[in-house]
Short mmCIF file of C-alpha atoms in Angstrom, two decimals:
data_model
loop_
_atom_site.label_atom_id
_atom_site.label_comp_id
_atom_site.label_asym_id
_atom_site.label_seq_id
_atom_site.Cartn_x
_atom_site.Cartn_y
_atom_site.Cartn_z
CA MET A 269 55.24 6.13 -34.55
CA SER A 270 58.31 7.36 -36.35
CA GLY A 271 61.83 7.11 -35.06
CA GLN A 272 65.38 6.73 -36.16
CA ARG A 273 66.69 3.27 -35.57
CA GLU A 274 69.51 1.03 -36.51
CA PRO A 275 68.63 -1.80 -38.87
CA ARG A 276 68.79 -5.25 -37.39
CA GLY A 277 71.78 -7.32 -38.25
CA GLU A 278 70.70 -10.72 -37.12
CA GLU A 279 67.67 -12.82 -37.90
CA HIS A 280 65.90 -13.12 -41.23
CA ARG A 281 62.89 -11.01 -42.07
CA ASP A 282 59.63 -11.97 -40.37
CA ASP A 283 57.76 -14.22 -42.73
CA ASP A 284 57.47 -17.94 -42.42
CA ALA A 285 60.25 -18.79 -44.88
CA SER A 286 60.25 -22.51 -44.10
CA SER A 287 56.88 -23.02 -45.81
CA ALA A 288 57.37 -20.51 -48.62
CA PRO A 289 56.41 -21.89 -52.05
CA ASP A 290 59.19 -23.03 -54.40
CA LEU A 291 61.89 -22.07 -51.89
CA ASP A 292 64.23 -24.70 -53.32
CA VAL A 293 64.74 -22.44 -56.36
CA VAL A 294 63.14 -19.09 -55.53
CA LEU A 295 64.89 -17.41 -52.63
CA SER A 296 62.61 -14.38 -52.57
CA SER A 297 60.05 -12.36 -54.53
CA ARG A 298 59.88 -8.59 -54.79
CA VAL A 299 57.39 -6.11 -56.24
CA ARG A 300 58.51 -2.50 -56.67
CA ILE A 301 56.42 0.47 -57.85
CA ALA A 302 57.99 3.78 -58.94
CA ARG A 303 56.05 7.04 -58.54
CA ASN A 304 56.82 10.75 -58.86
CA LEU A 305 55.02 13.76 -57.50
CA HIS A 306 53.07 16.07 -59.79
CA GLY A 307 54.52 19.54 -60.42
CA LEU A 308 58.08 18.82 -59.30
CA PRO A 309 61.22 18.01 -61.30
CA PHE A 310 62.45 14.44 -60.97
CA VAL A 311 65.20 13.77 -58.45
CA ASN A 312 68.05 14.23 -60.97
CA LYS A 313 66.89 17.83 -61.61
CA ALA A 314 65.40 18.69 -58.22
CA SER A 315 66.92 21.39 -56.03
CA GLU A 316 67.84 20.77 -52.40
CA ASP A 317 64.62 22.48 -51.29
CA GLN A 318 62.53 20.38 -53.65
CA CYS A 319 64.15 17.17 -52.39
CA GLU A 320 63.48 18.34 -48.85
CA HIS A 321 59.85 19.03 -49.77
CA VAL A 322 59.44 15.49 -51.14
CA VAL A 323 60.99 14.00 -47.98
CA LYS A 324 58.77 16.06 -45.66
CA THR A 325 55.55 15.33 -47.56
CA THR A 326 56.10 11.60 -47.96
CA ARG A 327 57.66 10.94 -44.57
CA HIS A 328 54.65 12.42 -42.79
CA LEU A 329 52.26 10.35 -44.89
CA LEU A 330 54.23 7.12 -44.54
CA MET A 331 54.20 7.43 -40.78
CA HIS A 332 50.47 8.03 -40.67
CA ILE A 333 48.77 5.99 -43.41
CA PRO A 334 46.86 2.99 -42.09
CA SER A 335 48.98 -0.07 -42.64
CA ASN A 336 49.42 -3.53 -41.21
CA ASP A 337 53.11 -2.91 -40.79
CA ARG A 338 54.50 -0.25 -38.50
CA MET A 339 56.89 1.87 -40.55
CA ILE A 340 60.17 3.20 -39.22
CA TRP A 341 61.87 6.17 -40.85
CA VAL A 342 65.61 6.09 -41.54
CA ASP A 343 67.10 9.42 -42.55
CA LEU A 344 69.89 8.34 -44.90
CA GLU A 345 71.68 11.69 -44.70
CA GLN A 346 72.02 11.30 -40.94
CA SER A 347 72.73 7.58 -40.91
CA SER A 348 76.21 6.08 -40.85
CA SER A 349 77.70 4.25 -43.82
CA HIS A 350 77.45 1.07 -41.72
CA GLU A 351 73.68 1.49 -41.31
CA ARG A 352 73.28 2.11 -45.01
CA GLN A 353 75.41 -0.94 -45.80
CA LEU A 354 73.13 -3.09 -43.62
CA LEU A 355 70.06 -1.79 -45.43
CA VAL A 356 71.62 -2.61 -48.82
CA GLU A 357 72.60 -6.10 -47.69
CA ARG A 358 69.05 -6.71 -46.51
CA HIS A 359 67.70 -5.45 -49.88
CA LEU A 360 65.75 -2.66 -48.18
CA ILE A 361 67.48 0.10 -50.17
CA SER A 362 69.50 0.05 -53.41
CA ARG A 363 73.24 0.68 -53.57
CA GLN A 364 72.47 3.88 -55.50
CA HIS A 365 70.18 5.09 -52.72
CA ALA A 366 72.84 4.36 -50.10
CA ASP A 367 75.54 6.24 -52.03
CA ASN A 368 73.53 9.26 -53.21
CA ASN A 369 74.44 12.59 -51.74
CA ILE A 370 71.06 14.30 -51.61
CA ARG A 371 68.24 14.75 -49.11
CA ARG A 372 66.73 11.25 -48.96
CA GLY A 373 65.38 8.58 -46.66
CA VAL A 374 63.62 5.26 -46.41
CA ALA A 375 60.59 4.02 -44.49
CA VAL A 376 61.09 0.41 -43.48
CA ALA A 377 58.33 -1.84 -42.15
CA GLU A 378 59.25 -3.23 -38.76
CA ASN A 379 58.95 -6.79 -40.12
CA GLU A 380 61.23 -5.78 -43.03
CA GLN A 381 58.75 -7.06 -45.59
CA SER A 382 58.38 -3.66 -47.22
CA SER A 383 60.22 -0.40 -47.61
CA VAL A 384 59.64 2.93 -49.35
CA MET A 385 62.70 4.70 -50.72
CA ILE A 386 62.30 8.46 -50.98
CA ASN A 387 64.38 10.36 -53.56
CA GLU A 388 66.12 7.41 -55.11
CA GLU A 389 65.94 7.74 -58.92
CA ASP A 390 62.23 8.55 -58.54
CA HIS A 391 60.57 10.49 -55.72
CA VAL A 392 58.88 7.37 -54.35
CA ARG A 393 59.91 3.76 -54.81
CA MET A 394 57.90 1.34 -52.72
CA GLN A 395 58.72 -2.34 -52.55
CA VAL A 396 57.35 -5.46 -50.88
CA LEU A 397 59.50 -8.54 -50.27
CA ARG A 398 58.43 -12.11 -49.61
CA SER A 399 60.25 -15.44 -49.20
CA GLY A 400 59.87 -17.98 -52.02
CA LEU A 401 57.57 -17.39 -54.97
CA GLN A 402 54.84 -15.14 -53.56
CA LEU A 403 54.53 -12.40 -56.15
CA SER A 404 50.72 -12.12 -56.07
CA ASP A 405 50.80 -11.59 -52.34
CA ALA A 406 53.63 -9.06 -52.62
CA ASN A 407 51.81 -7.33 -55.48
CA GLU A 408 48.61 -6.99 -53.46
CA ALA A 409 50.50 -5.45 -50.54
CA CYS A 410 52.40 -3.07 -52.84
CA ARG A 411 49.22 -2.06 -54.67
CA SER A 412 47.53 -1.31 -51.38
CA MET A 413 50.46 0.88 -50.32
CA ASP A 414 50.38 2.67 -53.69
CA GLU A 415 46.66 3.37 -53.36
CA SER A 416 47.01 4.62 -49.80
CA LEU A 417 49.74 7.04 -50.85
CA GLY A 418 47.92 7.94 -54.09
CA ASN A 419 44.88 9.05 -52.09
CA HIS A 420 46.97 11.76 -50.51
CA LEU A 421 49.64 12.54 -53.09
CA GLU A 422 49.12 13.74 -56.63
CA TYR A 423 51.29 11.55 -58.81
CA ALA A 424 52.87 12.75 -62.04
CA TYR A 425 50.64 11.14 -64.68
CA ARG A 426 49.71 11.51 -68.34
CA GLU A 427 46.91 9.66 -70.11
CA ARG A 428 49.24 8.45 -72.85
CA TRP A 429 52.21 7.52 -70.69
CA GLY A 430 50.58 6.55 -67.42
CA HIS A 431 52.76 7.13 -64.37
CA LEU A 432 55.76 9.25 -65.31
CA SER A 433 59.22 8.16 -64.25
CA ALA A 434 62.71 9.62 -64.42
CA CYS A 435 63.93 6.76 -66.61
CA PRO A 436 62.05 5.72 -69.78
CA THR A 437 62.33 2.08 -68.67
CA ASN A 438 59.89 2.60 -65.76
CA VAL A 439 57.13 4.69 -67.35
CA GLY A 440 53.52 3.41 -67.44
CA THR A 441 52.74 1.07 -64.61
CA GLY A 442 56.07 1.77 -62.88
CA ILE A 443 55.96 -1.82 -61.70
CA ARG A 444 58.97 -4.10 -61.50
CA LEU A 445 58.51 -7.72 -60.43
CA SER A 446 61.56 -9.70 -59.54
CA ALA A 447 62.48 -13.12 -58.25
CA MET A 448 65.83 -14.07 -56.73
CA LEU A 449 66.58 -17.49 -58.17
CA HIS A 450 69.16 -20.08 -57.10
CA LEU A 451 70.27 -21.81 -60.32
CA PRO A 452 73.34 -23.92 -59.48
CA ALA A 453 72.34 -26.91 -61.63
CA LEU A 454 71.70 -24.83 -64.75
CA ARG A 455 75.14 -23.31 -64.22
CA LEU A 456 76.76 -26.75 -63.80
CA THR A 457 75.08 -28.11 -66.93
CA ASN A 458 76.20 -24.99 -68.85
CA ASP A 459 72.61 -24.08 -69.67
CA ILE A 460 72.68 -20.76 -67.90
CA ASP A 461 73.67 -18.81 -71.02
CA ARG A 462 70.69 -20.25 -72.87
CA VAL A 463 68.48 -19.14 -69.99
CA ARG A 464 70.01 -15.66 -70.17
CA GLN A 465 69.35 -15.48 -73.91
CA ALA A 466 65.78 -16.72 -73.53
CA ALA A 467 65.23 -14.16 -70.76
CA LYS A 468 66.56 -11.42 -73.03
CA ASP A 469 64.20 -12.48 -75.81
CA LEU A 470 61.31 -12.25 -73.33
CA HIS A 471 62.39 -8.71 -72.33
CA LEU A 472 63.54 -9.80 -68.90
CA ALA A 473 66.59 -8.52 -67.04
CA VAL A 474 68.93 -11.03 -65.38
CA ARG A 475 71.14 -9.52 -62.70
CA GLY A 476 73.21 -10.51 -59.69
CA PHE A 477 72.48 -10.77 -55.97
CA TYR A 478 72.27 -7.00 -55.37
CA GLY A 479 70.19 -6.20 -58.48
CA GLU A 480 71.19 -3.55 -61.00
CA GLY A 481 74.91 -3.37 -61.71
CA SER A 482 75.82 -6.50 -59.76
CA GLU A 483 77.22 -9.81 -61.01
CA SER A 484 75.94 -13.19 -59.95
CA THR A 485 77.65 -14.75 -56.95
CA GLY A 486 76.78 -18.15 -55.56
CA ASN A 487 74.60 -18.86 -58.62
CA PHE A 488 71.95 -16.39 -57.46
CA TYR A 489 70.22 -14.49 -60.23
CA GLN A 490 67.66 -11.73 -59.95
CA VAL A 491 65.19 -11.99 -62.84
CA SER A 492 62.82 -9.07 -63.47
CA ASN A 493 60.45 -7.67 -66.10
CA GLN A 494 61.79 -4.84 -68.23
CA VAL A 495 58.57 -3.75 -69.92
CA THR A 496 56.39 -1.49 -67.80
CA LEU A 497 54.35 0.19 -70.59
CA GLY A 498 51.56 -1.12 -72.79
CA ARG A 499 50.59 -3.96 -70.45
CA SER A 500 48.47 -3.89 -67.33
CA GLU A 501 49.89 -4.77 -63.93
CA GLU A 502 47.77 -7.92 -63.94
CA ALA A 503 49.03 -9.03 -67.37
CA ILE A 504 52.65 -8.47 -66.31
CA LEU A 505 52.09 -10.38 -63.07
CA ASP A 506 50.19 -13.25 -64.73
CA GLU A 507 52.94 -13.88 -67.24
CA PHE A 508 55.80 -13.46 -64.78
CA GLU A 509 54.41 -15.49 -61.91
CA GLY A 510 52.26 -17.86 -63.93
CA THR A 511 54.61 -18.75 -66.77
CA ILE A 512 58.12 -17.31 -66.72
CA ILE A 513 59.29 -18.07 -63.19
CA PRO A 514 57.60 -21.52 -63.01
CA THR A 515 59.32 -22.42 -66.30
CA LEU A 516 62.73 -21.43 -64.92
CA VAL A 517 61.98 -23.35 -61.72
CA ARG A 518 61.07 -26.41 -63.78
CA TYR A 519 64.29 -26.17 -65.84
CA GLU A 520 66.44 -25.88 -62.71
CA ARG A 521 64.70 -28.84 -61.05
CA ALA A 522 65.12 -30.94 -64.19
CA ALA A 523 68.82 -30.05 -64.36
CA ARG A 524 69.21 -31.00 -60.67
CA GLN A 525 67.57 -34.34 -61.35
CA VAL A 526 69.89 -35.01 -64.29
CA LEU A 527 72.93 -34.24 -62.13
CA PHE A 528 71.56 -36.40 -59.31
CA ASP A 529 70.82 -39.35 -61.60
CA LYS A 530 73.85 -39.24 -63.89
CA HIS A 531 76.61 -37.49 -61.93
CA ARG A 532 75.74 -38.29 -58.36
CA ARG A 533 79.32 -38.94 -57.22
CA GLU A 534 80.58 -35.58 -58.58
CA LEU A 535 77.59 -33.78 -57.11
CA GLU A 536 78.08 -35.37 -53.68
CA ASP A 537 81.75 -34.52 -53.84
CA ARG A 538 80.94 -30.88 -54.50
CA VAL A 539 78.35 -30.71 -51.71
CA PHE A 540 80.44 -32.52 -49.07
CA ARG A 541 83.60 -30.58 -49.93
CA ALA A 542 81.57 -27.40 -49.38
CA PHE A 543 80.26 -28.78 -46.08
CA GLY A 544 83.79 -29.74 -45.04
CA MET A 545 85.28 -26.39 -45.94
CA LEU A 546 82.51 -24.37 -44.28
CA GLY A 547 82.69 -26.56 -41.17
CA THR A 548 86.47 -26.29 -40.74
CA ALA A 549 87.78 -23.11 -42.43
CA ARG A 550 89.34 -20.45 -40.21
CA MET A 551 89.18 -17.67 -42.78
CA LEU A 552 86.61 -17.17 -45.53
CA LYS A 553 86.36 -14.56 -48.24
CA LEU A 554 82.82 -13.37 -49.04
CA GLU A 555 82.82 -14.78 -52.58
CA GLU A 556 84.19 -18.08 -51.37
CA ALA A 557 81.60 -18.34 -48.59
CA LYS A 558 78.77 -17.63 -51.02
CA LYS A 559 79.96 -20.22 -53.53
CA LEU A 560 80.29 -22.87 -50.82
CA LEU A 561 76.92 -22.00 -49.29
CA SER A 562 75.41 -22.26 -52.78
CA SER A 563 76.74 -25.83 -53.16
CA LEU A 564 75.54 -26.70 -49.68
CA ARG A 565 72.09 -25.29 -50.46
CA LEU A 566 71.89 -27.54 -53.51
CA GLY A 567 72.82 -30.52 -51.32
CA VAL A 568 70.09 -29.64 -48.80
CA CYS A 569 67.50 -29.31 -51.58
CA LEU A 570 68.46 -32.79 -52.83
CA ASP A 571 68.38 -34.16 -49.27
CA MET A 572 72.02 -35.23 -49.48
CA LEU A 573 73.01 -34.18 -45.96
CA ARG A 574 70.66 -36.43 -44.03
CA GLU A 575 73.50 -38.86 -43.23
CA THR A 576 75.32 -36.10 -41.33
CA ASP A 577 74.41 -35.10 -37.78
CA ALA A 578 74.06 -31.49 -38.81
CA ASN A 579 70.51 -30.18 -38.91
CA ILE A 580 70.93 -27.82 -41.82
CA THR A 581 67.86 -26.38 -43.52
CA MET A 582 67.46 -24.00 -46.43
CA ASN A 583 66.56 -21.30 -43.92
CA THR A 584 69.87 -21.90 -42.11
CA ILE A 585 71.74 -21.34 -45.36
CA ASP A 586 69.66 -18.40 -46.56
CA ASN A 587 70.17 -16.75 -43.21
CA LEU A 588 73.91 -17.36 -43.46
CA MET A 589 73.93 -15.77 -46.94
CA LEU A 590 72.80 -12.57 -45.20
CA LEU A 591 75.02 -12.85 -42.14
CA VAL A 592 78.31 -13.41 -43.98
CA GLN A 593 78.10 -9.99 -45.65
CA PRO A 594 80.51 -7.29 -44.39
CA GLY A 595 77.89 -5.03 -42.76
CA HIS A 596 76.29 -7.92 -40.91
CA LEU A 597 79.68 -9.20 -39.69
CA ARG A 598 80.49 -5.78 -38.31
CA GLN A 599 77.10 -5.72 -36.60
CA HIS A 600 77.85 -9.16 -35.16
CA VAL A 601 81.12 -8.12 -33.53
CA ASN A 602 79.83 -4.63 -32.79
CA CYS A 603 83.00 -2.84 -33.88
CA THR A 604 84.87 -1.85 -37.02
CA ILE A 605 86.94 -4.70 -38.47
CA SER A 606 89.48 -4.91 -41.27
CA PRO A 607 88.76 -7.08 -44.33
CA GLU A 608 91.29 -9.59 -43.01
CA GLN A 609 89.60 -9.74 -39.60
CA ALA A 610 86.23 -10.05 -41.35
CA ARG A 611 87.40 -13.30 -43.01
CA GLY A 612 88.14 -14.77 -39.60
CA VAL A 613 84.87 -13.59 -38.08
CA ARG A 614 82.99 -14.94 -41.11
CA ALA A 615 84.57 -18.40 -40.82
CA ASP A 616 83.88 -18.54 -37.05
CA LEU A 617 80.27 -17.50 -37.52
CA VAL A 618 79.65 -20.05 -40.29
CA ARG A 619 81.14 -22.90 -38.19
CA GLN A 620 79.13 -21.84 -35.16
CA ILE A 621 75.82 -21.81 -37.04
CA LEU A 622 76.44 -24.89 -39.20
CA ILE A 623 78.02 -27.32 -36.75
CA GLY A 624 77.75 -25.55 -33.39
CA ASP A 625 81.54 -25.13 -33.19
CA MET B 762 75.68 8.70 -85.63
CA LYS B 763 72.00 9.45 -85.13
CA CYS B 764 70.37 12.85 -84.63
CA ASP B 765 69.77 13.76 -80.96
CA MET B 766 66.15 14.50 -81.80
CA CYS B 767 65.21 11.65 -84.12
CA ASP B 768 66.57 8.52 -85.78
CA LYS B 769 67.85 10.20 -88.95
CA PRO B 770 71.61 10.43 -89.53
CA ALA B 771 73.20 13.47 -87.90
CA VAL B 772 74.92 15.87 -90.32
CA VAL B 773 75.76 18.68 -87.91
CA HIS B 774 78.08 17.91 -85.02
CA GLU B 775 79.11 20.54 -82.52
CA VAL B 776 81.31 20.10 -79.47
CA THR B 777 81.58 22.95 -76.99
CA ILE B 778 83.57 23.05 -73.78
CA VAL B 779 82.33 25.53 -71.21
CA HIS B 780 84.11 25.71 -67.82
CA GLY B 781 85.64 22.33 -68.53
CA VAL B 782 82.29 20.65 -69.23
CA LYS B 783 82.09 19.00 -72.65
CA ARG B 784 78.78 19.21 -74.48
CA GLU B 785 78.03 17.49 -77.77
CA VAL B 786 75.16 18.16 -80.14
CA HIS B 787 74.38 16.02 -83.19
CA LEU B 788 71.50 16.99 -85.48
CA CYS B 789 69.97 15.85 -88.78
CA VAL B 790 69.25 18.28 -91.63
CA ASP B 791 65.68 18.95 -90.51
CA HIS B 792 66.39 19.45 -86.83
CA ALA B 793 69.53 21.47 -87.54
CA SER B 794 67.54 23.84 -89.68
CA GLU B 795 64.72 23.90 -87.10
CA ALA B 796 67.25 24.76 -84.39
CA GLY B 797 68.66 27.56 -86.53
CA VAL B 798 72.01 25.96 -87.22
CA ALA B 799 74.03 27.06 -90.25
CA MET B 800 74.59 24.05 -92.46
CA PRO B 801 78.14 23.52 -93.64
CA GLY B 802 78.49 23.65 -97.42
CA ILE B 803 74.96 24.90 -97.95
CA SER B 804 74.67 28.51 -98.98
CA SER B 805 70.96 28.69 -98.32
CA SER B 806 69.04 31.80 -97.49
CA THR B 807 68.65 30.40 -93.96
CA ASN B 808 72.41 30.44 -93.54
CA LYS B 809 72.63 33.98 -94.75
CA LEU B 810 69.86 35.03 -92.43
CA ILE B 811 71.55 33.36 -89.47
CA SER B 812 74.93 34.89 -90.24
CA LYS B 813 73.29 38.32 -90.06
CA PHE B 814 72.25 37.80 -86.48
CA SER B 815 75.09 35.72 -85.09
CA ALA B 816 78.06 37.65 -83.75
CA GLY B 817 81.18 37.03 -85.81
CA GLY B 818 79.23 34.77 -88.13
CA LYS B 819 79.95 31.68 -85.99
CA PRO B 820 77.10 29.18 -86.13
CA THR B 821 75.37 28.62 -82.82
CA VAL B 822 73.19 25.75 -81.71
CA MET B 823 69.98 26.45 -79.86
CA ALA B 824 68.89 22.92 -78.98
CA PRO B 825 65.30 22.99 -77.67
CA ARG B 826 65.06 22.69 -73.92
CA CYS B 827 62.23 21.87 -71.56
CA PRO B 828 60.79 25.24 -70.45
CA GLN B 829 60.19 23.84 -66.98
CA CYS B 830 63.52 22.23 -66.04
CA GLY B 831 65.91 23.27 -68.85
CA THR B 832 66.77 19.71 -69.90
CA SER B 833 67.59 19.18 -73.58
CA PHE B 834 66.67 16.01 -75.40
CA ALA B 835 70.37 15.33 -76.02
CA GLN B 836 70.85 15.18 -72.23
CA ILE B 837 67.92 12.78 -71.87
CA ARG B 838 69.43 10.53 -74.50
CA GLN B 839 72.89 10.70 -73.03
CA HIS B 840 71.92 9.92 -69.42
CA SER B 841 68.66 8.01 -69.98
CA LEU B 842 67.13 10.34 -67.42
CA ILE B 843 64.18 12.67 -68.00
CA GLY B 844 64.20 15.97 -66.11
CA CYS B 845 60.58 16.55 -65.13
CA PRO B 846 56.98 15.66 -66.04
CA ASP B 847 56.87 18.52 -68.58
CA CYS B 848 59.74 16.97 -70.55
CA TYR B 849 57.24 14.29 -71.58
CA ASP B 850 55.14 17.02 -73.28
CA THR B 851 58.04 19.09 -74.63
CA PHE B 852 59.80 16.14 -76.28
CA GLU B 853 56.75 13.97 -76.91
CA GLU B 854 57.82 12.85 -80.39
CA PRO B 855 61.52 12.00 -79.92
CA LEU B 856 60.95 10.78 -76.36
CA GLY B 857 58.12 8.62 -77.66
CA ARG B 858 60.54 6.87 -80.01
CA LEU B 859 63.08 6.41 -77.21
CA ILE B 860 60.41 4.98 -74.90
CA GLU B 861 59.10 2.74 -77.67
CA ARG B 862 62.56 1.20 -78.06
CA ALA B 863 63.01 0.79 -74.29
CA GLN B 864 59.52 -0.69 -73.88
CA ALA B 865 59.51 -3.36 -76.61
CA GLY B 866 57.39 -1.27 -78.99
CA ALA B 867 54.77 -0.09 -76.48
CA THR B 868 53.47 3.43 -77.07
CA HIS B 869 50.60 3.87 -74.61
CA HIS B 870 49.83 3.11 -70.98
CA VAL B 871 47.51 0.20 -70.28
CA GLY B 872 47.00 -0.31 -66.59
CA ARG B 873 45.89 1.31 -63.37
CA GLU B 874 44.97 4.94 -63.71
CA ASN B 875 46.19 7.53 -61.32
CA ALA B 876 43.89 7.77 -58.30
CA SER B 877 43.72 11.53 -58.76
CA VAL B 878 42.38 11.18 -62.33
CA ASP B 879 39.11 10.04 -60.83
CA ARG B 880 38.76 13.07 -58.61
CA PRO B 881 35.87 15.33 -59.77
CA SER B 882 38.11 18.26 -60.74
CA GLU B 883 40.27 15.98 -62.86
CA ARG B 884 37.18 14.44 -64.44
CA MET B 885 35.85 17.84 -65.34
CA GLN B 886 39.17 18.72 -66.93
CA ARG B 887 39.11 15.49 -68.90
CA GLU B 888 35.55 16.16 -70.00
CA ARG B 889 36.52 19.64 -71.15
CA ARG B 890 39.43 18.22 -73.15
CA LEU B 891 37.11 15.69 -74.77
CA MET B 892 34.58 18.44 -75.63
CA ASP B 893 37.38 20.42 -77.31
CA SER B 894 38.44 17.33 -79.28
CA LEU B 895 34.80 16.74 -80.29
CA ALA B 896 34.44 20.29 -81.61
CA ASN B 897 37.72 19.89 -83.46
CA ALA B 898 36.72 16.57 -85.02
CA LEU B 899 33.33 17.98 -86.12
CA SER B 900 34.89 21.06 -87.69
CA ASN B 901 37.24 18.77 -89.64
CA GLU B 902 34.32 16.54 -90.67
CA GLN B 903 35.89 13.53 -88.91
CA TYR B 904 32.57 12.00 -87.98
CA GLU B 905 33.79 8.57 -86.94
CA ARG B 906 36.32 10.13 -84.58
CA ALA B 907 33.59 12.47 -83.28
CA ALA B 908 31.34 9.49 -82.52
CA GLU B 909 34.14 7.83 -80.55
CA ILE B 910 34.72 10.99 -78.52
CA ARG B 911 30.97 11.36 -77.89
CA ASP B 912 30.91 7.79 -76.50
CA GLN B 913 33.83 8.60 -74.21
CA ILE B 914 32.03 11.70 -72.92
CA ASN B 915 28.87 9.67 -72.29
CA GLN B 916 30.87 7.02 -70.45
CA LEU B 917 32.52 9.66 -68.28
CA SER B 918 29.15 11.16 -67.50
CA ASP B 919 27.70 7.72 -66.58
CA GLU B 920 30.62 7.02 -64.24
CA SER B 921 30.07 10.36 -62.58
CA GLN B 922 26.34 9.63 -62.01
CA ASP B 923 27.09 6.13 -60.67
CA GLU B 924 29.51 7.60 -58.17
CA SER B 925 26.99 10.21 -57.06
CA LEU B 926 24.39 7.49 -56.48
CA GLU B 927 26.89 5.41 -54.54
CA SER B 928 27.85 8.30 -52.30
CA GLU B 929 24.18 9.05 -51.64
CA THR B 930 23.40 5.47 -50.63
CA THR B 931 26.44 5.01 -48.36
#
């Protein structure tokens, strides 16, 4: 069952993204649960032997618990920095987990819809990813994984605090729901700061494309709950999926409509310039590519590109957002490349996928 | 600056550098005295007592540490990282305030219980704890509290019987 393997560097993860709900605004949904093992110090205080013990115990279980998804173990100590980079770019591990220098690993489902990080900030951090707004589905899968592991592991738990975590911000349910949102219209109408403030008032975190510590590029924002204590998992999910994210989706759609109705010429100019640049450029920086792809994505959502011959869908663009990243480019050419060479490879790849050049 | 142990203003500040590692401790009057720190400008009997035992009369800080992992609360505050499950018990009061701030005022878990809590051995432990609390409440003549605890014990007992019946019929 288990086996070391290199992460894929090509196609998108295996769910039917084309029919995912609210994909025009919600790129993906994620549910993460943090757990620690009873009787052991947390990772920041654990000895090498204790980290090894956590890896051995959990790895064995993860490879043998009944699950719909076959899990593959990646030993992060043994893996190359390139492999770790690919896992970060595909949101299967955090940057912190990739860069840590302790005994650690990750179990990744073969379809890449879930992963379990071992010895990140907490002993166990399991997460389930879905395209579009599918938090209930992701939550159910994550809960099932938590229960399967909890039947075999004794979690660190106190009646008052619930599940204990290394950081006070995760104690209680240990659950973090997040949605990766594409908010180009709210940015263009200068409403994004109001959204950020409203999110802060609702105890939500707004981060960039790679989560904690990252800035927004291409108008992608990761919104997540910050409160994990004093509310049940169901209450957190109901509010987040039932109210908060739909409200943000509604605001973004309304802003898009305003731009379309009142500033159509400017909007078309932005979208077609992006299309022109992406379809002709010979060198592209990562930031530049993401900004242009973001404008193009907005154009696709508003059905502006139908007059072109190009058959560009949101999936095409979302896939490109993954493929233009440095680790994926290196995987594409199958050798180490300099940042300068990467710009050339990136531009070639984008032209090839967008216009078949 | 606030005390490392609570929200009161810190009046004792000590910076030590050992092997190039800087360590800062800031304590309020109460926690400084609790930790056995000589208070500057206060010629109290505590100070005199401490000066008797401390070599060279130099005040020393003995910040409480978790007996299990050795983490002090000042370290938890500084790094926002707790050392081990026992830290939650050792620093329950100051950590509770820190968690309350981080968790929008929440002070107790509401949500899924740990799977292992429902195991018989865990249930028995919980029942024993409740029995102790009941005895305590009765001895202090807290009858309303005692009634609440009694109900919890009865509920636990009912759950246990239901489970036994289920396992017999399946």
